[in-house]
Short mmCIF file of C-alpha atoms and ligand atoms in Angstrom, two decimals:
data_model
loop_
_atom_site.label_atom_id
_atom_site.label_comp_id
_atom_site.label_asym_id
_atom_site.label_seq_id
_atom_site.Cartn_x
_atom_site.Cartn_y
_atom_site.Cartn_z
CA MET A 77 -0.02 -0.06 0.04
CA SER A 78 1.48 3.42 -1.02
CA THR A 79 1.90 6.31 1.34
CA VAL A 80 -0.42 9.14 0.49
CA ALA A 81 0.72 12.73 1.12
CA LEU A 82 -0.97 16.00 0.97
CA ILE A 83 1.20 19.02 0.30
CA THR A 84 0.15 22.77 0.26
CA GLY A 85 2.18 25.37 -1.63
CA ALA A 86 3.30 22.59 -3.84
CA ALA A 87 3.81 24.36 -7.12
CA SER A 88 7.06 26.07 -6.17
CA GLY A 89 10.12 26.10 -3.95
CA ILE A 90 10.01 23.85 -0.84
CA GLY A 91 6.68 22.30 -1.44
CA ALA A 92 7.62 21.25 -5.02
CA SER A 93 10.86 19.69 -3.76
CA VAL A 94 8.96 17.75 -1.00
CA ALA A 95 6.51 16.53 -3.66
CA ARG A 96 9.34 15.30 -5.87
CA ARG A 97 11.08 13.51 -2.98
CA LEU A 98 8.02 11.84 -1.68
CA ALA A 99 6.93 10.69 -5.14
CA ALA A 100 10.44 9.41 -5.90
CA GLY A 101 10.00 7.33 -2.72
CA GLY A 102 6.73 5.92 -4.03
CA ALA A 103 4.24 8.15 -2.28
CA LYS A 104 1.01 9.14 -4.06
CA CYS A 105 0.78 13.06 -3.73
CA VAL A 106 -2.16 15.42 -3.54
CA LEU A 107 -0.82 18.81 -4.40
CA VAL A 108 -2.56 22.12 -3.63
CA ASP A 109 -1.61 25.58 -4.81
CA LEU A 110 -3.08 28.86 -5.72
CA ASP A 111 -1.12 28.69 -8.94
CA GLY A 112 -3.25 26.36 -10.94
CA GLU A 113 -0.92 26.04 -13.88
CA GLY A 114 2.06 25.35 -11.78
CA VAL A 115 0.39 22.71 -9.50
CA GLU A 116 -1.03 20.98 -12.55
CA ARG A 117 2.39 20.82 -14.25
CA LEU A 118 4.05 19.40 -11.07
CA ALA A 119 1.15 16.80 -10.63
CA LYS A 120 1.78 15.62 -14.13
CA GLU A 121 5.52 15.43 -13.37
CA VAL A 122 5.23 13.35 -10.23
CA GLY A 123 2.06 11.49 -11.15
CA GLY A 124 -0.19 12.94 -8.28
CA ALA A 125 -3.52 14.72 -8.02
CA TRP A 126 -3.91 18.41 -7.91
CA LEU A 127 -6.15 21.14 -6.70
CA ALA A 128 -5.89 24.89 -7.46
CA ALA A 129 -7.13 26.56 -4.34
CA ASP A 130 -6.36 29.27 -1.65
CA VAL A 131 -5.46 27.56 1.68
CA SER A 132 -6.71 30.69 3.49
CA THR A 133 -10.24 29.38 2.91
CA GLU A 134 -11.57 26.39 4.87
CA GLN A 135 -13.07 24.88 1.72
CA ALA A 136 -9.50 24.44 0.21
CA SER A 137 -8.36 22.10 2.84
CA HIS A 138 -11.74 20.19 2.94
CA ASP A 139 -11.60 19.75 -0.83
CA ALA A 140 -7.95 18.61 -0.72
CA VAL A 141 -8.56 15.98 1.94
CA GLU A 142 -11.72 14.90 0.13
CA LEU A 143 -9.59 14.53 -3.06
CA ALA A 144 -7.04 12.36 -1.23
CA GLU A 145 -9.87 10.04 0.07
CA GLU A 146 -11.60 9.79 -3.30
CA ARG A 147 -8.42 9.25 -5.33
CA TYR A 148 -6.31 7.23 -3.05
CA GLY A 149 -8.59 6.10 -0.08
CA ARG A 150 -6.40 7.21 2.67
CA LEU A 151 -3.96 9.94 4.02
CA ASP A 152 -0.66 9.35 5.81
CA LEU A 153 1.43 12.56 5.56
CA VAL A 154 0.38 16.22 5.51
CA HIS A 155 2.76 19.00 4.68
CA LEU A 156 1.18 22.43 5.56
CA ASN A 157 3.78 24.46 3.60
CA ALA A 158 1.98 27.25 1.66
CA GLY A 159 3.07 30.60 2.95
CA ILE A 160 3.89 34.18 1.81
CA ALA A 161 6.30 36.80 3.16
CA GLY A 162 6.06 40.57 3.34
CA GLY A 163 3.71 41.42 6.15
CA PRO A 164 2.62 45.08 6.54
CA ASP A 165 4.93 47.71 7.91
CA LEU A 166 3.36 48.52 11.22
CA ALA A 167 4.10 52.29 10.75
CA ALA A 168 2.18 52.45 7.48
CA PHE A 169 -0.30 49.74 8.25
CA ASP A 170 -2.16 48.10 5.48
CA PRO A 171 -5.05 45.98 6.96
CA ALA A 172 -5.69 44.00 3.70
CA ARG A 173 -2.02 42.85 3.57
CA TYR A 174 -2.22 41.89 7.28
CA ARG A 175 -5.36 39.85 6.69
CA LYS A 176 -3.80 38.22 3.78
CA ILE A 177 -0.63 37.01 5.51
CA VAL A 178 -2.39 35.93 8.55
CA GLY A 179 -4.93 34.10 6.30
CA VAL A 180 -2.34 32.21 4.40
CA ASN A 181 0.29 31.49 7.07
CA ILE A 182 -1.97 30.97 10.18
CA ASP A 183 -5.49 30.16 8.96
CA GLY A 184 -4.08 27.91 6.16
CA VAL A 185 -2.18 25.75 8.67
CA VAL A 186 -5.18 25.65 11.22
CA PHE A 187 -7.64 24.66 8.41
CA GLY A 188 -5.18 22.02 7.16
CA VAL A 189 -4.93 20.43 10.56
CA VAL A 190 -8.78 20.49 11.07
CA ALA A 191 -9.51 18.88 7.67
CA GLY A 192 -6.64 16.48 7.74
CA VAL A 193 -6.84 14.97 11.21
CA PRO A 194 -10.00 13.00 10.77
CA LEU A 195 -8.71 11.17 7.64
CA LEU A 196 -5.29 10.60 9.11
CA LYS A 197 -7.16 9.00 12.11
CA ARG A 198 -9.27 6.92 9.80
CA SER A 199 -6.11 5.77 8.02
CA GLY A 200 -4.59 4.54 11.36
CA GLY A 201 -2.35 7.54 12.13
CA GLY A 202 0.35 9.48 10.26
CA ALA A 203 2.19 12.74 10.47
CA ILE A 204 1.80 16.45 9.84
CA VAL A 205 4.78 18.81 9.21
CA VAL A 206 4.34 22.56 9.05
CA THR A 207 6.72 24.78 7.24
CA ALA A 208 7.38 27.48 9.91
CA SER A 209 10.70 29.31 9.69
CA LEU A 210 13.65 30.36 11.81
CA ALA A 211 11.55 33.37 12.13
CA GLY A 212 9.20 31.21 14.08
CA LEU A 213 11.89 30.85 16.78
CA VAL A 214 13.69 34.18 16.64
CA GLY A 215 12.54 37.81 16.34
CA PHE A 216 13.17 38.71 12.62
CA ASP A 217 12.84 42.47 12.74
CA GLY A 218 12.81 42.66 8.89
CA ASP A 219 9.27 41.26 8.75
CA PRO A 220 7.56 41.32 12.22
CA VAL A 221 4.11 40.22 11.10
CA TYR A 222 5.59 37.30 9.08
CA THR A 223 7.63 36.49 12.32
CA MET A 224 4.46 36.52 14.30
CA THR A 225 2.57 34.17 11.89
CA LYS A 226 5.45 31.73 12.12
CA HIS A 227 5.59 31.84 15.89
CA ALA A 228 1.96 31.27 15.90
CA VAL A 229 2.18 27.90 13.95
CA VAL A 230 5.01 26.77 16.14
CA GLY A 231 2.76 27.30 19.15
CA LEU A 232 -0.01 25.40 17.38
CA VAL A 233 2.47 22.46 16.78
CA ARG A 234 3.68 22.49 20.40
CA ALA A 235 0.06 22.56 21.80
CA LEU A 236 -1.27 19.67 19.55
CA ALA A 237 1.78 17.40 19.89
CA GLY A 238 0.50 15.73 22.99
CA PRO A 239 -3.22 15.37 22.01
CA LEU A 240 -2.47 14.17 18.39
CA ALA A 241 0.29 11.71 19.80
CA LYS A 242 -2.70 9.88 21.53
CA GLU A 243 -4.41 9.49 18.04
CA ASN A 244 -1.09 8.10 16.66
CA ILE A 245 -0.47 11.31 14.77
CA ARG A 246 2.86 13.17 15.09
CA ILE A 247 2.98 16.75 14.39
CA GLY A 248 6.10 18.73 13.84
CA ALA A 249 7.62 21.72 12.05
CA VAL A 250 10.64 22.69 10.07
CA CYS A 251 12.28 25.94 10.84
CA PRO A 252 14.54 26.88 7.88
CA GLY A 253 16.78 29.92 7.46
CA PHE A 254 16.71 31.74 4.16
CA THR A 255 16.13 29.37 1.30
CA ASP A 256 16.73 29.89 -2.47
CA THR A 257 13.13 29.98 -3.65
CA PRO A 258 11.02 32.60 -5.48
CA LEU A 259 9.89 33.81 -1.99
CA VAL A 260 13.31 35.52 -1.41
CA ALA A 261 14.06 36.11 -5.13
CA ASP A 262 14.15 39.99 -4.55
CA ALA A 263 16.78 39.67 -1.79
CA LYS A 264 18.90 36.94 -3.51
CA GLU A 265 21.36 39.32 -5.18
CA LEU A 266 21.99 40.90 -1.72
CA PHE A 267 22.63 37.52 -0.16
CA VAL A 268 24.93 36.36 -2.90
CA SER A 269 26.90 39.55 -2.96
CA ALA A 270 27.37 39.41 0.82
CA GLY A 271 28.47 35.73 0.74
CA PHE A 272 25.50 34.89 2.80
CA PRO A 273 24.79 31.10 2.35
CA LEU A 274 21.21 29.99 1.25
CA LEU A 275 19.60 26.70 1.78
CA THR A 276 18.38 24.91 -1.25
CA ALA A 277 14.66 23.90 -1.45
CA ASP A 278 15.84 20.32 -1.45
CA ASP A 279 17.83 20.84 1.78
CA VAL A 280 14.60 21.81 3.37
CA ALA A 281 12.58 19.08 1.71
CA ALA A 282 15.11 16.47 3.11
CA ALA A 283 14.40 18.03 6.57
CA VAL A 284 10.62 17.74 6.05
CA GLU A 285 11.10 14.03 5.31
CA THR A 286 13.15 13.60 8.40
CA ALA A 287 10.40 15.55 10.44
CA PHE A 288 7.73 13.24 9.20
CA TYR A 289 9.37 10.34 10.90
CA ALA A 290 10.74 12.18 13.92
CA GLU A 291 10.76 9.99 17.04
CA ASP A 292 8.97 12.74 19.14
CA SER A 293 5.77 14.56 18.18
CA GLY A 294 6.26 18.31 18.55
CA THR A 295 9.78 18.25 17.05
CA LEU A 296 10.90 21.60 15.62
CA LEU A 297 13.66 21.03 13.21
CA VAL A 298 16.10 24.01 12.71
CA VAL A 299 17.46 23.93 9.13
CA GLN A 300 20.51 25.83 8.40
CA PRO A 301 22.94 25.83 5.49
CA GLY A 302 25.88 23.40 5.76
CA ARG A 303 24.60 21.67 8.98
CA GLN A 304 22.37 18.64 9.74
CA PRO A 305 18.88 19.77 10.94
CA VAL A 306 18.80 19.93 14.68
CA PRO A 307 15.70 19.76 17.00
CA TYR A 308 15.17 23.08 18.74
CA ARG A 309 14.94 22.83 22.60
CA TYR A 310 13.32 25.56 24.71
CA ALA A 311 15.23 26.12 27.97
CA GLY A 312 13.55 26.41 31.28
CA VAL A 313 9.85 25.70 30.24
CA PRO A 314 8.02 22.38 29.97
CA GLY A 315 7.99 20.62 26.53
CA PRO A 316 4.92 19.20 24.77
CA ALA A 317 2.83 16.94 26.99
CA THR A 318 3.31 13.90 24.74
CA GLY A 319 4.19 11.36 27.44
CA GLN A 320 7.52 10.96 25.58
CA ARG A 321 10.92 11.36 27.24
CA PRO A 322 11.83 14.77 28.18
CA PRO A 323 14.61 16.47 26.06
CA SER A 324 18.08 15.76 27.64
CA SER A 325 19.13 19.40 27.25
P1 NAD B 1730 7.51 29.78 -2.88
O1 NAD B 1730 6.99 31.23 -3.19
O2 NAD B 1730 8.57 29.18 -3.74
O3 NAD B 1730 6.37 28.73 -2.67
C1 NAD B 1730 5.27 28.98 -1.96
C2 NAD B 1730 4.07 28.41 -2.62
O4 NAD B 1730 2.86 28.72 -1.91
C3 NAD B 1730 3.74 29.02 -4.04
O5 NAD B 1730 3.69 28.09 -5.10
C4 NAD B 1730 2.51 29.86 -3.92
O6 NAD B 1730 1.77 29.95 -5.03
C5 NAD B 1730 1.85 29.08 -2.84
N1 NAD B 1730 0.85 29.84 -2.15
C6 NAD B 1730 0.94 31.18 -1.68
N2 NAD B 1730 -0.13 31.49 -1.09
C7 NAD B 1730 -1.14 30.44 -1.27
C8 NAD B 1730 -2.37 30.24 -0.88
N3 NAD B 1730 -3.06 31.30 -0.29
N4 NAD B 1730 -2.99 29.16 -1.15
C9 NAD B 1730 -2.31 28.09 -1.78
N5 NAD B 1730 -1.00 28.28 -2.07
C10 NAD B 1730 -0.43 29.45 -1.93
O7 NAD B 1730 8.21 29.92 -1.43
P2 NAD B 1730 8.98 28.83 -0.47
O8 NAD B 1730 10.18 29.40 0.03
O9 NAD B 1730 8.98 27.48 -1.01
O10 NAD B 1730 7.92 28.86 0.66
C11 NAD B 1730 7.36 27.72 1.33
C12 NAD B 1730 7.21 27.91 2.89
O11 NAD B 1730 8.51 28.02 3.32
C13 NAD B 1730 6.39 29.14 3.18
O12 NAD B 1730 5.57 28.90 4.30
C14 NAD B 1730 7.54 30.12 3.73
O13 NAD B 1730 7.09 31.04 4.69
C15 NAD B 1730 8.48 29.09 4.29
N6 NAD B 1730 9.97 29.60 4.59
C16 NAD B 1730 10.59 30.06 3.40
C17 NAD B 1730 11.92 30.44 3.51
C18 NAD B 1730 12.75 30.95 2.39
O14 NAD B 1730 13.75 31.70 2.72
N7 NAD B 1730 12.20 30.74 1.16
C19 NAD B 1730 12.44 30.42 4.82
C20 NAD B 1730 11.76 29.92 5.88
C21 NAD B 1730 10.46 29.41 5.76
#
């Protein structure tokens, strides 16, 4: 029986690399993206199903999970990855931009969990990985609202790790630094000229695969260029109540 994976933001960058990796390993993929042409193209390449939809609506996640069930009869892995950067400047506040980034980066993840968990349960368990960011762990003053959205999804992962573990579902997040995808295209020249190393989308995709099979629910994998991904440990506060062993440091 093939593993069935649902990936949001799958037409480009990290999501597309995850789709290619999972499909190469034999998984059946359900790919979701706002970019209909891009997601259809990738679905043809990897042999999966696709849906052009906006993850900031509840309907998108509902339809994607329904597609997974109709087409493949089950769901094992969910990668909640769709995201945008460029939150509003707080000194020249644009409410529409604020709602948009919160809608994609937070609502999209919440709706994906809400829609995905029942089918994961009916499939006997599985795993959810959220693409957060290093900006979900540190204060990135270049984009405070983006930073807030990524901290929010890290909080969701930590809070759900215990309850979902009881349902045989692991949930975790990857927290990558700057990655060479269209999301950072405008700043790429600056990074290159400063000799600042960037991750590749496939570096992050490899970490997503690791996170799917992490021993502990609630694992937050920090992904940085030239290093193995490492689980982030909060100091001085309790970890997720998973009933699993406490972190050693
Ligand atoms: P990307 O722009 O290459 O890919 C993002 C994909 O999400 C695109 O295909 C886009 O069409 C899709 N998308 C955007 N809004 C959507 C919506 N409302 N509904 C459905 N799909 C939507 O960027 P990426 O770098 O691969 O980003 C993937 C994730 O990684 C994002 O959550 C981003 O915040 C996170 N991230 C990126 C970096 C980086 O430096 N590139 C670093 C850390 C975290």
